[in-house]
mmCIF file of C-alpha atoms in Angstrom:
data_model
loop_
_atom_site.group_PDB
_atom_site.id
_atom_site.type_symbol
_atom_site.label_atom_id
_atom_site.label_comp_id
_atom_site.label_asym_id
_atom_site.label_seq_id
_atom_site.Cartn_x
_atom_site.Cartn_y
_atom_site.Cartn_z
ATOM 1 C CA UNK A 17 -9.214 -8.236 13.914
ATOM 2 C CA UNK A 18 -7.284 -5.345 15.969
ATOM 3 C CA UNK A 19 -8.807 -2.331 16.430
ATOM 4 C CA UNK A 20 -5.408 0.292 15.094
ATOM 5 C CA UNK A 21 -4.743 0.769 12.465
ATOM 6 C CA UNK A 22 -1.464 1.072 10.376
ATOM 7 C CA UNK A 23 -1.037 2.529 7.635
ATOM 8 C CA UNK A 24 2.570 2.288 6.118
ATOM 9 C CA UNK A 25 3.656 4.908 3.314
ATOM 10 C CA UNK A 26 4.754 2.127 0.175
ATOM 11 C CA UNK A 27 8.352 4.135 -1.926
ATOM 12 C CA UNK A 28 10.791 2.883 -4.046
ATOM 13 C CA UNK A 29 12.507 0.859 -1.362
ATOM 14 C CA UNK A 30 8.965 -1.638 -0.796
ATOM 15 C CA UNK A 31 7.487 -2.063 -4.007
ATOM 16 C CA UNK A 32 8.152 -5.516 -4.165
ATOM 17 C CA UNK A 33 5.828 -8.303 -3.240
ATOM 18 C CA UNK A 34 8.278 -9.442 -0.643
ATOM 19 C CA UNK A 35 8.245 -6.421 1.517
ATOM 20 C CA UNK A 36 4.414 -6.019 0.984
ATOM 21 C CA UNK A 37 4.201 -8.994 2.685
ATOM 22 C CA UNK A 38 6.591 -8.504 5.512
ATOM 23 C CA UNK A 39 5.598 -5.051 6.536
ATOM 24 C CA UNK A 40 1.712 -6.731 6.391
ATOM 25 C CA UNK A 41 3.220 -9.650 9.077
ATOM 26 C CA UNK A 42 4.895 -6.626 11.001
ATOM 27 C CA UNK A 43 1.190 -5.382 11.329
ATOM 28 C CA UNK A 44 0.730 -3.074 9.133
ATOM 29 C CA UNK A 45 -3.133 -2.880 7.597
ATOM 30 C CA UNK A 46 -3.102 -0.369 5.349
ATOM 31 C CA UNK A 47 -0.562 0.481 2.441
ATOM 32 C CA UNK A 48 -0.252 3.814 1.123
ATOM 33 C CA UNK A 49 1.164 5.086 -2.481
ATOM 34 C CA UNK A 50 1.039 8.328 -3.332
ATOM 35 C CA UNK A 51 0.072 9.067 -7.291
ATOM 36 C CA UNK A 52 2.183 11.982 -7.871
ATOM 37 C CA UNK A 53 5.253 9.514 -8.382
ATOM 38 C CA UNK A 54 5.120 7.251 -10.596
ATOM 39 C CA UNK A 55 2.349 6.259 -13.881
ATOM 40 C CA UNK A 56 -0.738 4.276 -13.779
ATOM 41 C CA UNK A 57 1.044 1.060 -14.999
ATOM 42 C CA UNK A 58 3.104 0.859 -12.408
ATOM 43 C CA UNK A 59 0.520 1.579 -9.361
ATOM 44 C CA UNK A 60 -0.976 -0.829 -10.521
ATOM 45 C CA UNK A 61 1.011 -3.709 -10.701
ATOM 46 C CA UNK A 62 1.227 -2.585 -6.466
ATOM 47 C CA UNK A 63 -1.879 -2.492 -6.266
ATOM 48 C CA UNK A 64 -1.916 -6.148 -7.646
ATOM 49 C CA UNK A 65 1.390 -6.914 -4.760
ATOM 50 C CA UNK A 66 -1.209 -5.669 -2.566
ATOM 51 C CA UNK A 67 -4.357 -7.229 -3.586
ATOM 52 C CA UNK A 68 -1.681 -10.905 -3.580
ATOM 53 C CA UNK A 69 -0.421 -10.455 -0.179
ATOM 54 C CA UNK A 70 -4.118 -9.482 1.397
ATOM 55 C CA UNK A 71 -4.985 -13.231 -0.568
ATOM 56 C CA UNK A 72 -1.929 -14.994 1.409
ATOM 57 C CA UNK A 73 -2.583 -13.454 4.700
ATOM 58 C CA UNK A 74 -4.923 -13.257 7.569
ATOM 59 C CA UNK A 75 -5.217 -10.425 8.411
ATOM 60 C CA UNK A 76 -6.823 -7.337 6.241
ATOM 61 C CA UNK A 77 -4.999 -5.568 3.959
ATOM 62 C CA UNK A 78 -6.071 -2.058 2.413
ATOM 63 C CA UNK A 79 -4.520 -0.016 -0.310
ATOM 64 C CA UNK A 80 -4.880 3.728 -0.287
ATOM 65 C CA UNK A 81 -4.310 6.294 -3.259
ATOM 66 C CA UNK A 82 -3.435 9.829 -2.132
ATOM 67 C CA UNK A 83 -4.764 12.627 -4.636
ATOM 68 C CA UNK A 84 -3.586 15.714 -4.571
ATOM 69 C CA UNK A 85 -5.912 18.049 -3.646
ATOM 70 C CA UNK A 86 -7.025 22.048 -4.748
ATOM 71 C CA UNK A 87 -3.927 24.547 -4.471
ATOM 72 C CA UNK A 88 -3.893 27.947 -4.040
ATOM 73 C CA UNK A 89 -1.511 29.608 -6.055
#
């Protein structure tokens, strides 16, 4: 296991399983998603893809969901 962690933010162009696998092969250790975009069903599908890639690779791959914090207006 490597010491440094590489966090990649996934977007519409990188939600498919093949791209997630390519990113993991290139060194990604955490797949980050922004919860402000998309819906619950779509995020669930992406997390399923991340888990499938994690199962298929030797290095651990984590999923991170970035939630909006409190705002001062």
